[in-house]
Tab-separated table of C-alpha atoms in Angstrom:
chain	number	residue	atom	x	y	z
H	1	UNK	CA	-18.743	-160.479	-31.662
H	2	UNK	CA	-22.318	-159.799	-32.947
H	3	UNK	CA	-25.525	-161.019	-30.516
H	4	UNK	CA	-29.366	-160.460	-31.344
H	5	UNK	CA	-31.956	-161.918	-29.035
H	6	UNK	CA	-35.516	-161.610	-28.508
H	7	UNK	CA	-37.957	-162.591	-25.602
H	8	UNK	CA	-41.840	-162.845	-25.503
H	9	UNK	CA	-43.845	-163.304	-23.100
H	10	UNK	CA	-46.210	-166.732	-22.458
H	11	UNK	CA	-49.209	-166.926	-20.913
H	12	UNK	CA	-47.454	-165.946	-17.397
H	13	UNK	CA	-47.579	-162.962	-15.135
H	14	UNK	CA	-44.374	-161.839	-16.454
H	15	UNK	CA	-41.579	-163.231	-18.687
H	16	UNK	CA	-39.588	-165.204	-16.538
H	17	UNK	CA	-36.714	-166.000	-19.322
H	18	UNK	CA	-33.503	-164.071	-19.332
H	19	UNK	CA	-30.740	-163.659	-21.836
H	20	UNK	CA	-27.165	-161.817	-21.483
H	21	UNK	CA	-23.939	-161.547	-23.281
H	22	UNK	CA	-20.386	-160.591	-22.958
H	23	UNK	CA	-17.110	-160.597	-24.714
H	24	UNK	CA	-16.820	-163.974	-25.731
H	25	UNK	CA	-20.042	-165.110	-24.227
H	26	UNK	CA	-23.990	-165.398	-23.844
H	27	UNK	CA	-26.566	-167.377	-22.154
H	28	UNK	CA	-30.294	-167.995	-21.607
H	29	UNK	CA	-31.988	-168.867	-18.864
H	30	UNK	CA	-35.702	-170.057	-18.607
H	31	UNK	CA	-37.600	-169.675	-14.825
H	32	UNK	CA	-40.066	-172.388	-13.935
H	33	UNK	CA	-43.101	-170.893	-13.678
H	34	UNK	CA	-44.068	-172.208	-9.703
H	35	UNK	CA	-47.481	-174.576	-9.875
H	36	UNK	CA	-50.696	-173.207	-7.657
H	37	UNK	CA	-50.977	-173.893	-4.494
H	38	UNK	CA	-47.350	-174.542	-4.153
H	39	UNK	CA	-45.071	-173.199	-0.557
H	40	UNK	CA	-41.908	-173.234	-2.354
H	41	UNK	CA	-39.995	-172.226	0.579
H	42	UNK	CA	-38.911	-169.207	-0.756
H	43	UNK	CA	-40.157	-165.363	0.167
H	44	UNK	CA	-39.025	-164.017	-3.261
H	45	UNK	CA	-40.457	-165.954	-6.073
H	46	UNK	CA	-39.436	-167.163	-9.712
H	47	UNK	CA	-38.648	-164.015	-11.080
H	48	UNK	CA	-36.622	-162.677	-8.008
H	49	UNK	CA	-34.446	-166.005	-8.394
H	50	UNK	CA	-33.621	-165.720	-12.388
H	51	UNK	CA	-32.800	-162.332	-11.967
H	52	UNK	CA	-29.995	-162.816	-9.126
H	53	UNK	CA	-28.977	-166.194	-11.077
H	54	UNK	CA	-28.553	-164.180	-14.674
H	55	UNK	CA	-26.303	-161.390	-12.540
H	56	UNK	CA	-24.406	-164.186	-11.091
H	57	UNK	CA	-23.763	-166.175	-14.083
H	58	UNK	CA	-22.904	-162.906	-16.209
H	59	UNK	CA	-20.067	-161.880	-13.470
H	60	UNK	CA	-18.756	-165.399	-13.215
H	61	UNK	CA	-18.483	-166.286	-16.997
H	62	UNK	CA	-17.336	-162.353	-17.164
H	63	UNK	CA	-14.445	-162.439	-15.394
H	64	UNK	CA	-12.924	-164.499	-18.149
H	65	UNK	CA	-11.049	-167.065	-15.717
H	66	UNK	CA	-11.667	-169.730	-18.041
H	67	UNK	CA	-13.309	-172.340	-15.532
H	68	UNK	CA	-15.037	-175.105	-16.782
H	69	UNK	CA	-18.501	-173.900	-17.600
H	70	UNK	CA	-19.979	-176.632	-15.414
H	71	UNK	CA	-17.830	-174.908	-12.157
H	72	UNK	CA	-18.907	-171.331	-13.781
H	73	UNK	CA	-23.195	-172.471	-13.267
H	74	UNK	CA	-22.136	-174.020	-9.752
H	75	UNK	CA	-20.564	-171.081	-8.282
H	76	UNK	CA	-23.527	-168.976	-9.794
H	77	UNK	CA	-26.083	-171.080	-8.654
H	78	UNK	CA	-23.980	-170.827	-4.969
H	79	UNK	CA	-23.970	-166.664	-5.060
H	80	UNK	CA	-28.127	-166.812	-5.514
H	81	UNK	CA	-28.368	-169.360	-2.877
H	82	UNK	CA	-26.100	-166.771	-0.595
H	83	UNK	CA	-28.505	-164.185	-1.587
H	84	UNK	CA	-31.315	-165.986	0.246
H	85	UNK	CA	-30.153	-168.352	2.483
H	86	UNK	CA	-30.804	-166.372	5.543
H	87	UNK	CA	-34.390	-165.973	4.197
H	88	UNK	CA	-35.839	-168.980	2.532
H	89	UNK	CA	-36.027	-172.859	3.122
H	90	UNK	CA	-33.250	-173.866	0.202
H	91	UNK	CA	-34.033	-177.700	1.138
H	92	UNK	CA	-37.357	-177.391	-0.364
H	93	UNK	CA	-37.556	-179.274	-3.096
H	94	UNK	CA	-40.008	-177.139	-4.891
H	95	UNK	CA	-37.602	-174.055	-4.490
H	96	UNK	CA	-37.487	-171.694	-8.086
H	97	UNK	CA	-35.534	-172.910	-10.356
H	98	UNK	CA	-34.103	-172.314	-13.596
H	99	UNK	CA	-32.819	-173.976	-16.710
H	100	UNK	CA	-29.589	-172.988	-18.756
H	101	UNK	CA	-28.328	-172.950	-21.826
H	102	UNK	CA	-24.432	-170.899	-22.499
H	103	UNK	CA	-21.796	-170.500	-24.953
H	104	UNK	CA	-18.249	-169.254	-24.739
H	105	UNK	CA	-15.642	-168.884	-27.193
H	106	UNK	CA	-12.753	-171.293	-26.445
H	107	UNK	CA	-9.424	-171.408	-27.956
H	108	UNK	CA	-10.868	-174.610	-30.135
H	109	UNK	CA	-13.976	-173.152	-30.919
H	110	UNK	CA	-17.570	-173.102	-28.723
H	111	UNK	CA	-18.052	-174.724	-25.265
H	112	UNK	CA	-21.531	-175.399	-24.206
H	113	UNK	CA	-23.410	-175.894	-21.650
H	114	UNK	CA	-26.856	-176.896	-21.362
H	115	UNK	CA	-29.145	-177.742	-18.410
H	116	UNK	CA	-32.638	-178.931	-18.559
H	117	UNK	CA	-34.921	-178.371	-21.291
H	118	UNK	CA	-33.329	-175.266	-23.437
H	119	UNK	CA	-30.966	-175.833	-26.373
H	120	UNK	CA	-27.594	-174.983	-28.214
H	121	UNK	CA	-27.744	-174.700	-31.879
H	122	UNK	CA	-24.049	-175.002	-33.347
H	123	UNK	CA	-23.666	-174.553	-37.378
H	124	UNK	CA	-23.069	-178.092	-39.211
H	125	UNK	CA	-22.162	-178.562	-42.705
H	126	UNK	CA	-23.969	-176.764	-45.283
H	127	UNK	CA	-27.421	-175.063	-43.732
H	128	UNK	CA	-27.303	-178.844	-41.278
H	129	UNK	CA	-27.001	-177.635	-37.632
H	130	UNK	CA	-26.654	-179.758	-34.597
H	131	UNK	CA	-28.580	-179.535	-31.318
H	132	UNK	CA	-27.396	-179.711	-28.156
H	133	UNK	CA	-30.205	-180.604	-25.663
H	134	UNK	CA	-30.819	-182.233	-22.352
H	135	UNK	CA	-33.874	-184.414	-22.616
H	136	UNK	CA	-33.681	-186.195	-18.709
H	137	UNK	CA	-37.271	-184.289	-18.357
H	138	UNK	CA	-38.642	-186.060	-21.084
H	139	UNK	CA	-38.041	-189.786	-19.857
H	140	UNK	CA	-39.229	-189.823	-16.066
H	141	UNK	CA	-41.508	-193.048	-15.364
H	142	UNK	CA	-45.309	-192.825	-16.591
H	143	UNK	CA	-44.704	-191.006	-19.151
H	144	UNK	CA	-47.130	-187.412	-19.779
H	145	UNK	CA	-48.731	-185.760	-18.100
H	146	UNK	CA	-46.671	-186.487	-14.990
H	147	UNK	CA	-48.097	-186.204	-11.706
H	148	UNK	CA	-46.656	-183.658	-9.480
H	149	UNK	CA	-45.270	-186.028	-6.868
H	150	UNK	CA	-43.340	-187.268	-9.365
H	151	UNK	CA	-41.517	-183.695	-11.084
H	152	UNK	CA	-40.947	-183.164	-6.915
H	153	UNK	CA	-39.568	-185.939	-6.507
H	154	UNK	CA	-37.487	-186.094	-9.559
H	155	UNK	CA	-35.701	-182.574	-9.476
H	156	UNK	CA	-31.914	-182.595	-8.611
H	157	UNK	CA	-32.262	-186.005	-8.243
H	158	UNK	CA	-29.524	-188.855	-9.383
H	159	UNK	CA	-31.865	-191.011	-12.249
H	160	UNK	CA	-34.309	-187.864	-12.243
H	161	UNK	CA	-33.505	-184.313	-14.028
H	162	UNK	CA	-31.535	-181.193	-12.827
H	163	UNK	CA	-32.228	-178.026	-12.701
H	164	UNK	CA	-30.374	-174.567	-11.391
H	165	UNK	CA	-31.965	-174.051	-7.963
H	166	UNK	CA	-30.549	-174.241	-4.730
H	167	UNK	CA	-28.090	-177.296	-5.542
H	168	UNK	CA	-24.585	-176.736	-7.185
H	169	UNK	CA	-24.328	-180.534	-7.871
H	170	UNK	CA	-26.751	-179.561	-10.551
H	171	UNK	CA	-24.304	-177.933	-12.700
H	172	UNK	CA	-21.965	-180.443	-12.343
H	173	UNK	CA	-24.616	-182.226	-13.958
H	174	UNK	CA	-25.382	-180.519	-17.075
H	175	UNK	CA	-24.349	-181.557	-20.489
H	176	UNK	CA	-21.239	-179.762	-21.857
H	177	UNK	CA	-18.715	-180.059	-23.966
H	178	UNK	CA	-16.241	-178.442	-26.664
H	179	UNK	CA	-17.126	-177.886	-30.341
H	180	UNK	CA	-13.656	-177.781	-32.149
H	181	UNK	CA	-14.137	-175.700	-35.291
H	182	UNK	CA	-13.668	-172.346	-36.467
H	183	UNK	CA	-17.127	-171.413	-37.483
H	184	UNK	CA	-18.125	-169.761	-34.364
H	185	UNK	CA	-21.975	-169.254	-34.771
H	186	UNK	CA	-24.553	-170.333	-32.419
H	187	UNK	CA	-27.782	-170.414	-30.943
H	188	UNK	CA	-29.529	-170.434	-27.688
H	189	UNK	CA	-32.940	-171.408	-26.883
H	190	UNK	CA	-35.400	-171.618	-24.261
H	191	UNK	CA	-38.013	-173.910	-24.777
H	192	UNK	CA	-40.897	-171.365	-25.753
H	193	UNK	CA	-38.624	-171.568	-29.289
H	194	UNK	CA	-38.295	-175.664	-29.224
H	195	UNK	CA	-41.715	-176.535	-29.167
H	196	UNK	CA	-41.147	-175.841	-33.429
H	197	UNK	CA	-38.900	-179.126	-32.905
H	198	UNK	CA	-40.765	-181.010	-30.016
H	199	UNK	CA	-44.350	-180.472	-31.089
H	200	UNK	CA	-44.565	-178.752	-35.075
H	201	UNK	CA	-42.148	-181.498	-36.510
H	202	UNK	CA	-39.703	-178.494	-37.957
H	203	UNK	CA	-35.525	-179.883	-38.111
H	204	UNK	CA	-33.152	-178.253	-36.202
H	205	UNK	CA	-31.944	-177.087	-39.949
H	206	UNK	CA	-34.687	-175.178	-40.308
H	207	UNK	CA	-34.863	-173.708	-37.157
H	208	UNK	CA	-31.288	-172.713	-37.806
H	209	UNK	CA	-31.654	-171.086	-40.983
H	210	UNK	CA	-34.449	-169.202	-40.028
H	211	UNK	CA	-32.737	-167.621	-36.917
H	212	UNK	CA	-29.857	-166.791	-39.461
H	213	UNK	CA	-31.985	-165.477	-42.472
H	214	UNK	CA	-34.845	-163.641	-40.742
H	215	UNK	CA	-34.275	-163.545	-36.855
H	216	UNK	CA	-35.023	-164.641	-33.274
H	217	UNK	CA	-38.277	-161.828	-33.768
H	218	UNK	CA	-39.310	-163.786	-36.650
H	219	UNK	CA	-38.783	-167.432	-35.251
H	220	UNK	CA	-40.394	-166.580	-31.907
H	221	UNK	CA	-43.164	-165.153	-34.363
H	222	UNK	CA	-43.135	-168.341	-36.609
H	223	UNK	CA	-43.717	-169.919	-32.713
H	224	UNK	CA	-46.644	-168.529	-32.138
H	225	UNK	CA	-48.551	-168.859	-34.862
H	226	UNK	CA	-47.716	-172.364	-35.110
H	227	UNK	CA	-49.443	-172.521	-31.307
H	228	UNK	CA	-52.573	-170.673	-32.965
H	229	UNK	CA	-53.276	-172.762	-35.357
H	230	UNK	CA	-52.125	-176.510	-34.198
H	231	UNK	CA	-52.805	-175.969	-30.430
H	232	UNK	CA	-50.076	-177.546	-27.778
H	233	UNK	CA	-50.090	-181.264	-27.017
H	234	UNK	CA	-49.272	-180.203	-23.062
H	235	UNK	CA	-47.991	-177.115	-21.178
H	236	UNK	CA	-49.473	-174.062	-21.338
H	237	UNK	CA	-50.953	-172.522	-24.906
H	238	UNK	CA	-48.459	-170.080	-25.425
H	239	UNK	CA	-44.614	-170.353	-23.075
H	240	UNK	CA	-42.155	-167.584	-22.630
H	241	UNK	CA	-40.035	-167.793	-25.945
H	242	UNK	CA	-36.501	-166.464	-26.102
H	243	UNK	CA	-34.352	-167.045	-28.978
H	244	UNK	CA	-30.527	-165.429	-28.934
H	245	UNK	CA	-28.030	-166.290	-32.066
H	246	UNK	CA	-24.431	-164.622	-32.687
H	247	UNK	CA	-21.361	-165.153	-33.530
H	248	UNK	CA	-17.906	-164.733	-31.719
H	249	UNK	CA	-15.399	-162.929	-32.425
H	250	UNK	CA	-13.107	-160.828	-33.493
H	251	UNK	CA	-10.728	-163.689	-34.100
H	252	UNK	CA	-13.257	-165.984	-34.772
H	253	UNK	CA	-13.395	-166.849	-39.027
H	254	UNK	CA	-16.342	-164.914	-40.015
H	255	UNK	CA	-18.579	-165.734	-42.874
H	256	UNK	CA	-21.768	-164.072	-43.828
H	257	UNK	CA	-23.453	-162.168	-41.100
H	258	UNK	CA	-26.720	-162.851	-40.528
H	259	UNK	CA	-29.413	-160.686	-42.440
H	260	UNK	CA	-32.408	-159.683	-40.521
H	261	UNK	CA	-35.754	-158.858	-42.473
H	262	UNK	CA	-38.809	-157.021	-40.663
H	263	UNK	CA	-38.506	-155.115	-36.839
H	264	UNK	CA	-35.237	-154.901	-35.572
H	265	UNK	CA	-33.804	-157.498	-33.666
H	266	UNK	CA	-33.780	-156.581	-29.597
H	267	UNK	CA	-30.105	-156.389	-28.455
């Protein structure tokens, strides 16, 4: 198994992403950065909640009991709501939250699982690569800029978008699925790394091969200066970026491993 990630700080007080990986799995996560003004409900804040989430979700998916990765984010998701539920108002709706994106290696190949607005990249034929994404967020009513009634209102709702918070039904929610191959490469991104897709007009092929030829340093890199020059369309100028690709193994079929030019790669 080979993993290389990297993580920048946005325009935040602190980098509220998270990555981790295991034998035979990795994940990112991606905190939502609480509005102004807003009583969330909950004494520890953003960072405080991704934190006990990422330990949660690395001991679940590390005790290798094979679970559905859906049941694997809800029984996370319940261990940070036990570490707080004596403390904080978990029926707040604005309570942190979190989005998701794993992998695992599976007998068949990859499962996936991705929740809210991060991404799975799985390898395709040739340099092609497909995209696994969950794009609820993007279709509420009213289209952008929406109102923040509306997110509120919205959030771990049926019709509305989910998000890891204080709700397990959210995971049960997420896309997932199986990816029967042997060509165990992948991907994960928050969506600091997407905007190259949702706002710069790049393919997910090229976001692909330039994880795999030059690194997540590189693409997070490539991010920015895209954000320099063009400006955002909405959200703030620069996002927390994390970008993680690897491959699984050892009995995975490995072909060429990926070749990393400049800094190393953050592991």
């Amino acid at each position: 198994m080979r993993i290389c990630y990297a993580s920048e700080q946005g325009c935040g007080a602190a980098n509220e992403d998270r990555a981790a990986a295991g034998t035979g799995w990795a994940f990112v996560l991606d905190g939502a950065t609480a509005p102004a003004g807003v009583d969330s409900g909950c004494r520890h804040g953003v960072s405080w909640m991704v934190d006990r989430l990422a330990a949660a979700l690395a001991a679940e998916l590390g005790a290798g009991h094979g679970a559905p990765l859906a049941d694997v984010l809800a029984a996370a998701i319940e261990r940070t709501c036990d570490a707080h539920r004596g403390t904080c108002d978990l029926g707040n709706p604005d309570s942190p939250s979190a989005t998701a994106a794993v992998a695992r290696a599976s007998g068949h190949g990859v499962d996936y699982l991705v929740l809210a607005d991060s991404a799975v990249l799985l390898p395709g034929t040739g340099a092609s690569a497909t995209a696994i994404t969950d794009d609820r967020l993007d279709h509420l009513p009213g289209g952008r800029p929406y109102s923040r009634e509306l997110v509120r209102s919205s959030r771990n709702t049926p019709g509305g978008f989910w998000v890891a918070s204080t709700s397990a039904e959210a995971a049960r929610q997420a896309v997932t699925g199986t990816v029967r191959t042997g060509d165990r490469r992948f991907a994960l991104l928050t969506d600091g790394c997407t905007r190259l897709v949702d706002y710069y007009s790049s393919t997910w092929s090229e976001v692909w091969s330039h994880l795999w030829e030059k690194g997540p340093e590189s693409l997070i890199a490539r991010v920015r200066g895209q954000e320099n020059e063009r400006g955002v369309p909405h959200g703030k100028r620069h996002d927390d970026a994390t970008a993680l690709v690897g491959e699984f193994g050892p009995e995975c079929v490995h072909e060429r491993p990926p070749r990393f030019r400049g800094p190393p790669p953050r592991r």
